[in-house]
């Protein structure tokens, strides 16, 4: 473990924001993490644990310690009832874990193909895409308590997963570092192709009525490549805001004015409205202010065209929130972790 000082975080966040970390360390094993805790370093210093940096926005230099998590390893255990338990180190790249599972025909994870970032961050916001969320395949996770260094196993219930949310974004924020995640996957998978876009994509690919998980993974990857900007080409952190959930009454009011508005029913009383649609209606899509902008084909994604600062991105985000609030009386909530 080498403690570096005053280094640029630009290569460590997908927004490509150029701020400095006062101190920076990479860890490749649980023992290294334990020693940072037993030396009192994490308890005495302001710190942040970073995986792929694909869901963070740095707004200023980080006056503290950045811990880049590279904890590796993938283990497979056969479980009962046709299930396989796959446990991965928190520093494994999420999409590499997905590829590993698809190659071995362990099913349930394929709809989550190509989501950037690390395994350890996946539970933080209960990553989700194309009709599947992490919680649907989650078994348990192991995390070290920052205060004591003790390992604790969290069950699904204890993680309190919800849409882009978990206990680690709430009461336990900053209190635990996830070191591994266990998934419960199907040994003889039946893929979930209920999501309309996947069905259409499979049809375009000429795949028959009973696709394997490999084909579903490929369909998801091809939809994502078309819809979302590649952070290698243009800085971004995926959806900047969550899709808001409104009451049925409020939804009916908006729908009265905008009959073509897309929406998803959450339950009998609540409707989820795509924030990207609202942002587009407010005229923000494709707009740029210096290097901070709104993506030209997906208004939910804020982008850095080159040298935008985190402050400029936040200013744009705030202006969008005000405009959506004034137009629809809906308050958007940021999905990205602002630091
Ligand atoms: P980071 O950005 O490094 O960290 C995110 C947060 O988690 C930080 O607060 C960090 O401190 C904390 N954290 C990280 N690792 C740990 C750990 N081991 N223990 C405790 N806390 C930790 N998300 C979706 O849900 N669905 C999508 O479809 C999706 N698409 C995306 C598309 C693009 C192009 C991009 C850039 C992002 C997308 N995202 C999506 C967001 C992102 O991929 C996920 O949030 C991902 O889980 C972030 O992983 P990371 O390792 O990069 O996290
Ligand atoms: N839309 C517009 N204009 C836009 C963008 C979207 O009108 O500029 C409309 C689309 O036409 C569609 C609807 O909004 O009717 C939803 O759009 P899309 O299918 O692109 O999905 P999203 O709601 O924008 C969510 C997730 C994504 C996830 C996809 C697929 C959130 C905040 N975002 O996006 O997750 O990949 O669905 O499941 O829930 C992320 O979290 O970073 C992320 C990318």
CSV table of C-alpha atoms and ligand atoms in Angstrom, one decimal:
chain,number,residue,atom,x,y,z
A,1,UNK,CA,0.0,0.0,0.0
A,2,UNK,CA,1.5,3.3,-1.1
A,3,UNK,CA,0.1,6.5,0.4
A,4,UNK,CA,0.2,9.2,-2.3
A,5,UNK,CA,-0.3,12.9,-1.7
A,6,UNK,CA,-1.9,15.6,-3.7
A,7,UNK,CA,-3.0,13.6,-6.7
A,8,UNK,CA,-5.6,14.4,-9.4
A,9,UNK,CA,-8.8,12.4,-9.1
A,10,UNK,CA,-9.6,13.0,-12.8
A,11,UNK,CA,-8.8,9.3,-13.8
A,12,UNK,CA,-10.8,8.1,-10.8
A,13,UNK,CA,-14.3,9.6,-11.6
A,14,UNK,CA,-16.3,9.0,-14.8
A,15,UNK,CA,-17.4,12.6,-14.8
A,16,UNK,CA,-13.7,13.4,-15.4
A,17,UNK,CA,-13.7,16.2,-12.8
A,18,UNK,CA,-10.2,17.4,-12.2
A,19,UNK,CA,-9.9,17.9,-8.4
A,20,UNK,CA,-7.1,16.9,-6.1
A,21,UNK,CA,-7.1,14.4,-3.2
A,22,UNK,CA,-5.0,15.4,-0.3
A,23,UNK,CA,-4.1,11.8,0.2
A,24,UNK,CA,-4.9,8.7,-1.8
A,25,UNK,CA,-4.4,5.0,-1.2
A,26,UNK,CA,-5.3,1.8,-3.1
A,27,UNK,CA,-6.2,-1.4,-1.2
A,28,UNK,CA,-6.2,-4.8,-2.7
A,29,UNK,CA,-7.2,-7.0,0.2
A,30,UNK,CA,-9.3,-7.0,3.4
A,31,UNK,CA,-6.1,-7.2,5.5
A,32,UNK,CA,-4.9,-3.9,4.1
A,33,UNK,CA,-8.3,-2.3,4.9
A,34,UNK,CA,-8.2,-3.7,8.4
A,35,UNK,CA,-4.8,-2.2,8.9
A,36,UNK,CA,-6.0,1.2,7.8
A,37,UNK,CA,-8.7,0.9,10.5
A,38,UNK,CA,-6.4,-0.6,13.2
A,39,UNK,CA,-4.0,2.3,12.7
A,40,UNK,CA,-6.8,4.7,13.4
A,41,UNK,CA,-6.4,6.3,9.9
A,42,UNK,CA,-10.0,6.0,8.8
A,43,UNK,CA,-11.4,7.0,12.2
A,44,UNK,CA,-9.2,10.1,12.5
A,45,UNK,CA,-9.3,11.4,9.0
A,46,UNK,CA,-12.1,12.5,6.7
A,47,UNK,CA,-12.2,9.7,4.1
A,48,UNK,CA,-14.1,8.4,1.1
A,49,UNK,CA,-14.1,4.9,-0.3
A,50,UNK,CA,-14.1,4.9,-4.1
A,51,UNK,CA,-14.9,2.0,-6.5
A,52,UNK,CA,-15.2,3.0,-10.2
A,53,UNK,CA,-16.1,6.6,-9.4
A,54,UNK,CA,-19.1,6.3,-11.7
A,55,UNK,CA,-21.7,7.7,-9.3
A,56,UNK,CA,-19.9,10.6,-7.7
A,57,UNK,CA,-19.5,14.3,-8.5
A,58,UNK,CA,-16.6,16.0,-6.9
A,59,UNK,CA,-17.3,19.7,-6.3
A,60,UNK,CA,-14.0,20.7,-4.7
A,61,UNK,CA,-10.6,19.3,-3.8
A,62,UNK,CA,-10.9,16.4,-1.3
A,63,UNK,CA,-9.2,17.4,1.9
A,64,UNK,CA,-8.8,13.9,3.3
A,65,UNK,CA,-8.0,10.4,2.3
A,66,UNK,CA,-9.5,8.7,-0.8
A,67,UNK,CA,-9.4,4.9,-0.5
A,68,UNK,CA,-9.6,3.2,-3.9
A,69,UNK,CA,-11.0,-0.3,-3.4
A,70,UNK,CA,-9.4,-3.1,-5.5
A,71,UNK,CA,-10.4,-6.1,-3.3
A,72,UNK,CA,-10.6,-9.0,-5.8
A,73,UNK,CA,-11.8,-12.6,-6.0
A,74,UNK,CA,-14.8,-14.5,-7.2
A,75,UNK,CA,-16.0,-17.7,-5.4
A,76,UNK,CA,-18.8,-20.0,-6.5
A,77,UNK,CA,-20.7,-22.3,-4.1
A,78,UNK,CA,-23.5,-24.6,-5.1
A,79,UNK,CA,-26.6,-24.0,-3.1
A,80,UNK,CA,-29.9,-25.9,-2.9
A,81,UNK,CA,-32.9,-25.7,-5.1
A,82,UNK,CA,-31.1,-25.0,-8.4
A,83,UNK,CA,-29.4,-21.9,-7.0
A,84,UNK,CA,-25.7,-20.9,-7.1
A,85,UNK,CA,-24.1,-18.6,-4.7
A,86,UNK,CA,-21.5,-16.3,-6.3
A,87,UNK,CA,-19.4,-14.1,-3.9
A,88,UNK,CA,-17.3,-11.3,-5.4
A,89,UNK,CA,-14.7,-9.0,-3.8
A,90,UNK,CA,-15.9,-5.4,-3.6
A,91,UNK,CA,-13.2,-4.2,-6.0
A,92,UNK,CA,-14.2,-6.4,-8.9
A,93,UNK,CA,-15.6,-4.5,-11.8
A,94,UNK,CA,-19.4,-5.1,-11.9
A,95,UNK,CA,-19.6,-5.8,-15.6
A,96,UNK,CA,-16.7,-8.4,-15.3
A,97,UNK,CA,-18.8,-10.2,-12.7
A,98,UNK,CA,-21.8,-10.1,-15.0
A,99,UNK,CA,-19.7,-11.5,-17.9
A,100,UNK,CA,-18.3,-14.3,-15.6
A,101,UNK,CA,-21.8,-15.3,-14.5
A,102,UNK,CA,-23.2,-15.3,-18.1
A,103,UNK,CA,-20.2,-17.4,-19.3
A,104,UNK,CA,-21.0,-19.9,-16.6
A,105,UNK,CA,-24.8,-19.8,-17.3
A,106,UNK,CA,-25.6,-18.4,-13.8
A,107,UNK,CA,-28.8,-16.5,-14.4
A,108,UNK,CA,-30.6,-13.4,-13.0
A,109,UNK,CA,-27.8,-10.9,-13.4
A,110,UNK,CA,-27.9,-10.5,-17.2
A,111,UNK,CA,-30.3,-7.5,-17.3
A,112,UNK,CA,-27.7,-5.6,-15.2
A,113,UNK,CA,-25.1,-5.9,-18.0
A,114,UNK,CA,-22.7,-3.0,-18.7
A,115,UNK,CA,-23.6,-0.9,-15.6
A,116,UNK,CA,-20.3,0.8,-14.8
A,117,UNK,CA,-18.6,0.6,-11.4
A,118,UNK,CA,-17.6,-1.9,-8.7
A,119,UNK,CA,-19.3,-4.8,-7.0
A,120,UNK,CA,-18.9,-3.0,-3.6
A,121,UNK,CA,-20.9,0.0,-4.7
A,122,UNK,CA,-23.7,-2.0,-6.3
A,123,UNK,CA,-25.7,-2.4,-3.0
A,124,UNK,CA,-25.2,1.3,-2.0
A,125,UNK,CA,-27.9,2.5,-4.4
A,126,UNK,CA,-29.3,-1.0,-5.2
A,127,UNK,CA,-28.3,-0.7,-8.9
A,128,UNK,CA,-31.1,-1.4,-11.3
A,129,UNK,CA,-31.9,-1.6,-15.0
A,130,UNK,CA,-34.3,-3.2,-17.5
A,131,UNK,CA,-36.7,-4.6,-14.9
A,132,UNK,CA,-34.1,-6.0,-12.4
A,133,UNK,CA,-32.6,-4.5,-9.3
A,134,UNK,CA,-29.6,-5.8,-7.3
A,135,UNK,CA,-32.1,-6.8,-4.5
A,136,UNK,CA,-33.7,-9.4,-6.8
A,137,UNK,CA,-30.4,-11.5,-6.9
A,138,UNK,CA,-28.9,-10.4,-3.6
A,139,UNK,CA,-28.0,-12.9,-0.9
A,140,UNK,CA,-25.8,-11.2,1.7
A,141,UNK,CA,-22.9,-8.8,1.9
A,142,UNK,CA,-19.9,-8.5,4.2
A,143,UNK,CA,-18.8,-5.1,5.4
A,144,UNK,CA,-16.2,-3.8,7.9
A,145,UNK,CA,-17.4,-1.4,10.5
A,146,UNK,CA,-15.2,1.7,10.3
A,147,UNK,CA,-15.3,2.4,14.1
A,148,UNK,CA,-14.1,-1.1,15.1
A,149,UNK,CA,-12.8,-2.9,12.0
A,150,UNK,CA,-15.2,-5.8,12.8
A,151,UNK,CA,-16.8,-7.7,10.0
A,152,UNK,CA,-20.6,-7.8,9.8
A,153,UNK,CA,-22.8,-9.8,7.4
A,154,UNK,CA,-25.9,-8.0,6.2
A,155,UNK,CA,-29.0,-9.8,5.0
A,156,UNK,CA,-31.3,-8.4,2.3
A,157,UNK,CA,-33.7,-7.1,4.9
A,158,UNK,CA,-30.9,-5.4,6.9
A,159,UNK,CA,-29.8,-3.6,3.7
A,160,UNK,CA,-33.3,-2.0,3.4
A,161,UNK,CA,-33.1,-1.8,-0.4
A,162,UNK,CA,-35.5,0.5,-2.3
A,163,UNK,CA,-35.4,2.2,-5.6
A,164,UNK,CA,-31.8,3.6,-5.9
A,165,UNK,CA,-31.6,3.4,-2.1
A,166,UNK,CA,-30.3,1.4,0.8
A,167,UNK,CA,-29.4,1.7,4.5
A,168,UNK,CA,-25.9,2.6,3.4
A,169,UNK,CA,-27.2,5.9,1.9
A,170,UNK,CA,-29.1,6.6,5.1
A,171,UNK,CA,-28.4,5.7,8.8
A,172,UNK,CA,-25.2,3.7,8.0
A,173,UNK,CA,-23.8,6.2,5.6
A,174,UNK,CA,-20.0,6.2,6.0
A,175,UNK,CA,-20.1,3.7,8.8
A,176,UNK,CA,-19.4,0.5,6.9
A,177,UNK,CA,-17.1,-0.5,4.0
A,178,UNK,CA,-18.4,-3.3,1.9
A,179,UNK,CA,-15.7,-5.9,1.2
A,180,UNK,CA,-17.7,-8.6,-0.6
A,181,UNK,CA,-21.2,-9.2,-2.0
A,182,UNK,CA,-22.9,-12.6,-2.4
A,183,UNK,CA,-25.5,-13.2,-5.1
A,184,UNK,CA,-28.1,-16.0,-5.4
A,185,UNK,CA,-28.3,-16.9,-9.1
A,186,UNK,CA,-30.2,-19.6,-11.0
A,187,UNK,CA,-28.3,-22.7,-12.2
A,188,UNK,CA,-30.8,-23.3,-15.0
A,189,UNK,CA,-31.8,-19.8,-15.8
A,190,UNK,CA,-35.0,-18.5,-17.3
A,191,UNK,CA,-34.3,-14.9,-18.3
A,192,UNK,CA,-36.7,-12.1,-17.6
A,193,UNK,CA,-37.6,-10.5,-20.9
A,194,UNK,CA,-40.7,-8.7,-19.8
A,195,UNK,CA,-39.2,-5.3,-20.2
A,196,UNK,CA,-40.5,-4.0,-23.6
A,197,UNK,CA,-37.2,-2.7,-24.9
A,198,UNK,CA,-35.5,-6.1,-24.3
A,199,UNK,CA,-38.3,-7.9,-26.2
A,200,UNK,CA,-38.0,-5.5,-29.2
A,201,UNK,CA,-34.2,-5.7,-29.2
A,202,UNK,CA,-34.2,-9.5,-29.2
A,203,UNK,CA,-36.7,-9.5,-32.1
A,204,UNK,CA,-34.4,-7.1,-34.0
A,205,UNK,CA,-31.5,-9.5,-33.2
A,206,UNK,CA,-33.5,-12.3,-34.7
A,207,UNK,CA,-33.5,-14.3,-31.4
A,208,UNK,CA,-36.3,-16.8,-31.0
A,209,UNK,CA,-39.0,-17.0,-28.4
A,210,UNK,CA,-36.8,-18.7,-25.7
A,211,UNK,CA,-33.6,-16.7,-25.5
A,212,UNK,CA,-30.7,-17.7,-23.3
A,213,UNK,CA,-29.2,-15.3,-20.8
A,214,UNK,CA,-26.3,-14.6,-23.2
A,215,UNK,CA,-28.7,-13.2,-25.8
A,216,UNK,CA,-30.5,-11.1,-23.1
A,217,UNK,CA,-27.2,-9.7,-21.9
A,218,UNK,CA,-26.3,-8.8,-25.5
A,219,UNK,CA,-29.6,-7.1,-26.0
A,220,UNK,CA,-29.2,-5.0,-22.9
A,221,UNK,CA,-25.7,-4.0,-23.9
A,222,UNK,CA,-26.8,-3.0,-27.3
A,223,UNK,CA,-29.7,-0.9,-25.9
A,224,UNK,CA,-27.4,0.8,-23.4
A,225,UNK,CA,-24.7,1.5,-26.0
A,226,UNK,CA,-27.3,3.3,-28.1
A,227,UNK,CA,-29.0,5.2,-25.3
A,228,UNK,CA,-26.2,6.2,-22.8
A,229,UNK,CA,-23.0,8.1,-23.4
A,230,UNK,CA,-19.8,6.2,-22.9
A,231,UNK,CA,-17.8,7.8,-20.1
A,232,UNK,CA,-14.6,7.0,-22.0
A,233,UNK,CA,-15.8,9.5,-24.6
A,234,UNK,CA,-17.8,12.0,-22.6
A,235,UNK,CA,-17.7,12.6,-18.9
A,236,UNK,CA,-20.9,11.5,-17.0
A,237,UNK,CA,-22.3,9.5,-14.1
A,238,UNK,CA,-25.4,8.0,-15.7
A,239,UNK,CA,-28.7,9.3,-14.6
A,240,UNK,CA,-28.1,12.4,-12.6
A,241,UNK,CA,-31.5,12.4,-10.9
A,242,UNK,CA,-33.9,9.7,-9.7
A,243,UNK,CA,-37.2,9.2,-11.5
A,244,UNK,CA,-39.7,10.9,-9.1
A,245,UNK,CA,-42.7,9.1,-7.7
A,246,UNK,CA,-45.9,11.2,-7.4
A,247,UNK,CA,-49.4,10.7,-6.0
A,248,UNK,CA,-52.1,9.5,-8.4
A,249,UNK,CA,-53.9,12.8,-8.0
A,250,UNK,CA,-50.8,14.8,-8.9
A,251,UNK,CA,-50.1,12.5,-11.9
A,252,UNK,CA,-53.7,13.0,-13.2
A,253,UNK,CA,-53.2,16.8,-13.1
A,254,UNK,CA,-50.0,16.6,-15.1
A,255,UNK,CA,-51.4,14.1,-17.5
A,256,UNK,CA,-54.4,16.4,-18.2
A,257,UNK,CA,-51.9,18.9,-19.7
A,258,UNK,CA,-49.5,16.3,-21.2
A,259,UNK,CA,-51.5,13.3,-22.4
A,260,UNK,CA,-48.5,11.7,-24.1
A,261,UNK,CA,-46.4,11.7,-20.9
A,262,UNK,CA,-44.7,8.3,-20.3
A,263,UNK,CA,-45.2,6.8,-16.8
A,264,UNK,CA,-44.9,3.6,-14.8
A,265,UNK,CA,-47.4,2.5,-12.1
A,266,UNK,CA,-45.7,1.9,-8.8
A,267,UNK,CA,-48.9,0.9,-6.9
A,268,UNK,CA,-52.6,2.0,-6.9
A,269,UNK,CA,-51.7,5.3,-5.3
A,270,UNK,CA,-48.3,6.2,-6.9
A,271,UNK,CA,-46.9,6.8,-10.3
A,272,UNK,CA,-43.2,7.1,-11.4
A,273,UNK,CA,-42.6,9.7,-14.1
A,274,UNK,CA,-39.4,9.6,-16.1
A,275,UNK,CA,-37.3,12.7,-15.1
A,276,UNK,CA,-35.6,12.7,-18.5
A,277,UNK,CA,-39.0,13.3,-20.1
A,278,UNK,CA,-39.7,16.3,-17.8
A,279,UNK,CA,-36.2,17.8,-18.3
A,280,UNK,CA,-36.7,17.5,-22.0
A,281,UNK,CA,-40.1,19.2,-21.8
A,282,UNK,CA,-38.5,22.1,-19.9
A,283,UNK,CA,-36.1,22.6,-22.9
A,284,UNK,CA,-32.8,21.4,-21.4
A,285,UNK,CA,-32.0,18.5,-23.6
A,286,UNK,CA,-28.7,19.0,-25.5
A,287,UNK,CA,-28.1,22.4,-23.9
A,288,UNK,CA,-24.5,23.4,-22.8
A,289,UNK,CA,-23.2,26.1,-20.5
A,290,UNK,CA,-19.5,26.2,-20.9
A,291,UNK,CA,-18.4,22.5,-20.7
A,292,UNK,CA,-21.3,21.5,-18.4
A,293,UNK,CA,-24.3,20.1,-20.4
A,294,UNK,CA,-27.3,18.0,-20.7
A,295,UNK,CA,-26.8,15.0,-23.0
A,296,UNK,CA,-28.3,15.4,-26.5
A,297,UNK,CA,-30.2,12.1,-26.6
A,298,UNK,CA,-30.8,11.4,-22.9
A,299,UNK,CA,-31.8,14.5,-20.8
A,300,UNK,CA,-31.4,12.6,-17.5
A,301,UNK,CA,-27.6,12.5,-18.0
A,302,UNK,CA,-25.6,15.6,-17.3
A,303,UNK,CA,-22.3,15.6,-19.1
A,304,UNK,CA,-18.8,17.2,-18.9
A,305,UNK,CA,-17.7,18.2,-22.4
A,306,UNK,CA,-14.1,18.6,-21.2
A,307,UNK,CA,-13.2,21.0,-18.4
A,308,UNK,CA,-16.4,21.5,-16.5
A,309,UNK,CA,-16.0,21.8,-12.7
A,310,UNK,CA,-18.2,20.0,-10.3
A,311,UNK,CA,-19.6,23.4,-9.2
A,312,UNK,CA,-20.7,24.1,-12.8
A,313,UNK,CA,-22.4,20.8,-13.0
A,314,UNK,CA,-24.2,21.4,-9.7
A,315,UNK,CA,-25.3,24.9,-10.8
A,316,UNK,CA,-26.8,23.3,-14.0
A,317,UNK,CA,-28.5,20.6,-11.9
A,318,UNK,CA,-30.0,23.2,-9.5
A,319,UNK,CA,-31.4,25.2,-12.5
A,320,UNK,CA,-32.9,22.1,-13.9
A,321,UNK,CA,-34.5,21.2,-10.5
A,322,UNK,CA,-36.0,24.7,-10.3
A,323,UNK,CA,-37.3,24.6,-13.8
A,324,UNK,CA,-38.9,21.1,-13.3
A,325,UNK,CA,-40.4,22.3,-10.0
A,326,UNK,CA,-41.9,25.4,-11.6
A,327,UNK,CA,-43.3,23.5,-14.6
A,328,UNK,CA,-44.6,20.3,-13.0
A,329,UNK,CA,-44.6,21.0,-9.2
A,330,UNK,CA,-42.3,17.9,-8.9
A,331,UNK,CA,-39.1,18.0,-6.8
A,332,UNK,CA,-36.3,16.1,-8.4
A,333,UNK,CA,-33.8,14.3,-6.2
A,334,UNK,CA,-30.2,13.8,-7.2
A,335,UNK,CA,-29.1,10.2,-7.7
A,336,UNK,CA,-25.3,11.0,-7.9
A,337,UNK,CA,-23.3,11.3,-4.7
A,338,UNK,CA,-22.2,14.9,-4.5
A,339,UNK,CA,-18.8,15.3,-2.6
B,1,LIG,P1,-18.4,5.0,-6.8
B,1,LIG,O1,-18.9,6.1,-7.7
B,1,LIG,O2,-17.0,4.8,-6.7
B,1,LIG,O3,-19.1,5.2,-5.4
B,1,LIG,C1,-20.5,5.5,-5.3
B,1,LIG,C2,-20.8,5.7,-3.8
B,1,LIG,O4,-20.7,4.4,-3.1
B,1,LIG,C3,-19.9,6.6,-3.0
B,1,LIG,O5,-20.6,7.3,-2.0
B,1,LIG,C4,-18.9,5.7,-2.4
B,1,LIG,O6,-18.3,6.2,-1.2
B,1,LIG,C5,-19.7,4.5,-2.1
B,1,LIG,N1,-18.9,3.2,-2.1
B,1,LIG,C6,-18.2,2.7,-3.2
B,1,LIG,N2,-17.7,1.6,-2.8
B,1,LIG,C7,-18.0,1.3,-1.6
B,1,LIG,C8,-17.8,0.2,-0.7
B,1,LIG,N3,-17.0,-0.8,-1.0
B,1,LIG,N4,-18.3,0.3,0.6
B,1,LIG,C9,-19.0,1.3,1.0
B,1,LIG,N5,-19.3,2.4,0.2
B,1,LIG,C10,-18.8,2.4,-1.1
B,1,LIG,N6,-26.7,2.9,-12.0
B,1,LIG,C11,-27.8,2.1,-12.0
B,1,LIG,O7,-28.3,1.7,-10.9
B,1,LIG,N7,-28.3,1.7,-13.1
B,1,LIG,C12,-27.8,2.0,-14.3
B,1,LIG,O8,-28.4,1.6,-15.4
B,1,LIG,C13,-26.7,2.8,-14.4
B,1,LIG,N8,-26.1,3.2,-15.6
B,1,LIG,C14,-25.1,4.0,-15.6
B,1,LIG,C15,-24.5,4.4,-16.8
B,1,LIG,C16,-23.4,5.2,-16.9
B,1,LIG,C17,-22.8,5.5,-18.2
B,1,LIG,C18,-22.8,5.6,-15.7
B,1,LIG,C19,-21.5,6.4,-15.8
B,1,LIG,C20,-23.3,5.2,-14.5
B,1,LIG,C21,-24.4,4.4,-14.4
B,1,LIG,N9,-25.0,4.1,-13.2
B,1,LIG,C22,-26.1,3.2,-13.1
B,1,LIG,C23,-24.4,4.5,-11.9
B,1,LIG,C24,-23.3,3.7,-11.4
B,1,LIG,O9,-22.9,2.8,-12.4
B,1,LIG,C25,-23.6,2.8,-10.2
B,1,LIG,O10,-24.1,3.7,-9.1
B,1,LIG,C26,-22.5,2.0,-9.6
B,1,LIG,O11,-22.9,1.1,-8.6
B,1,LIG,C27,-21.4,2.9,-9.0
B,1,LIG,O12,-20.2,2.1,-8.8
B,1,LIG,P2,-18.8,2.7,-8.5
B,1,LIG,O13,-17.9,1.6,-8.0
B,1,LIG,O14,-18.4,3.5,-9.6
B,1,LIG,O15,-19.2,3.7,-7.3
B,2,LIG,N1,-37.2,10.2,-22.1
B,2,LIG,C1,-37.5,11.3,-22.8
B,2,LIG,N2,-36.5,12.2,-23.0
B,2,LIG,C2,-35.2,11.9,-22.6
B,2,LIG,C3,-35.0,10.8,-21.9
B,2,LIG,C4,-36.0,9.9,-21.6
B,2,LIG,O1,-38.7,11.6,-23.1
B,2,LIG,O2,-34.3,12.8,-22.8
B,2,LIG,C5,-38.3,9.2,-21.9
B,2,LIG,C6,-38.1,8.0,-22.8
B,2,LIG,O3,-38.7,8.2,-24.1
B,2,LIG,C7,-38.9,6.9,-22.0
B,2,LIG,C8,-38.7,7.3,-20.6
B,2,LIG,O4,-38.3,8.7,-20.6
B,2,LIG,O5,-40.2,6.9,-22.3
B,2,LIG,C9,-37.6,6.5,-19.8
B,2,LIG,O6,-36.4,6.6,-20.5
B,2,LIG,P1,-35.3,5.5,-20.4
B,2,LIG,O7,-35.9,4.2,-20.8
B,2,LIG,O8,-34.1,6.0,-21.2
B,2,LIG,O9,-34.9,5.3,-18.9
B,2,LIG,P2,-34.7,6.3,-17.7
B,2,LIG,O10,-35.9,6.3,-16.9
B,2,LIG,O11,-34.2,7.6,-18.2
B,2,LIG,C10,-33.8,4.5,-16.0
B,2,LIG,C11,-32.7,4.4,-15.0
B,2,LIG,C12,-31.4,4.0,-15.7
B,2,LIG,C13,-31.6,2.6,-16.4
B,2,LIG,C14,-32.8,2.7,-17.3
B,2,LIG,C15,-33.2,1.3,-17.9
B,2,LIG,C16,-33.2,5.9,-13.2
B,2,LIG,C17,-32.9,7.2,-12.6
B,2,LIG,N3,-32.5,5.7,-14.4
B,2,LIG,O12,-33.5,5.6,-16.9
B,2,LIG,O13,-30.4,3.9,-14.8
B,2,LIG,O14,-30.5,2.2,-17.0
B,2,LIG,O15,-34.0,3.3,-16.7
B,2,LIG,O16,-33.7,0.6,-16.9
B,2,LIG,O17,-34.0,5.2,-12.7
B,2,LIG,C18,-28.7,5.2,-13.7
B,2,LIG,O18,-29.3,5.0,-12.6
B,2,LIG,O19,-27.6,5.9,-13.7
B,2,LIG,C19,-29.3,4.7,-14.9
B,2,LIG,C20,-28.7,5.0,-16.1
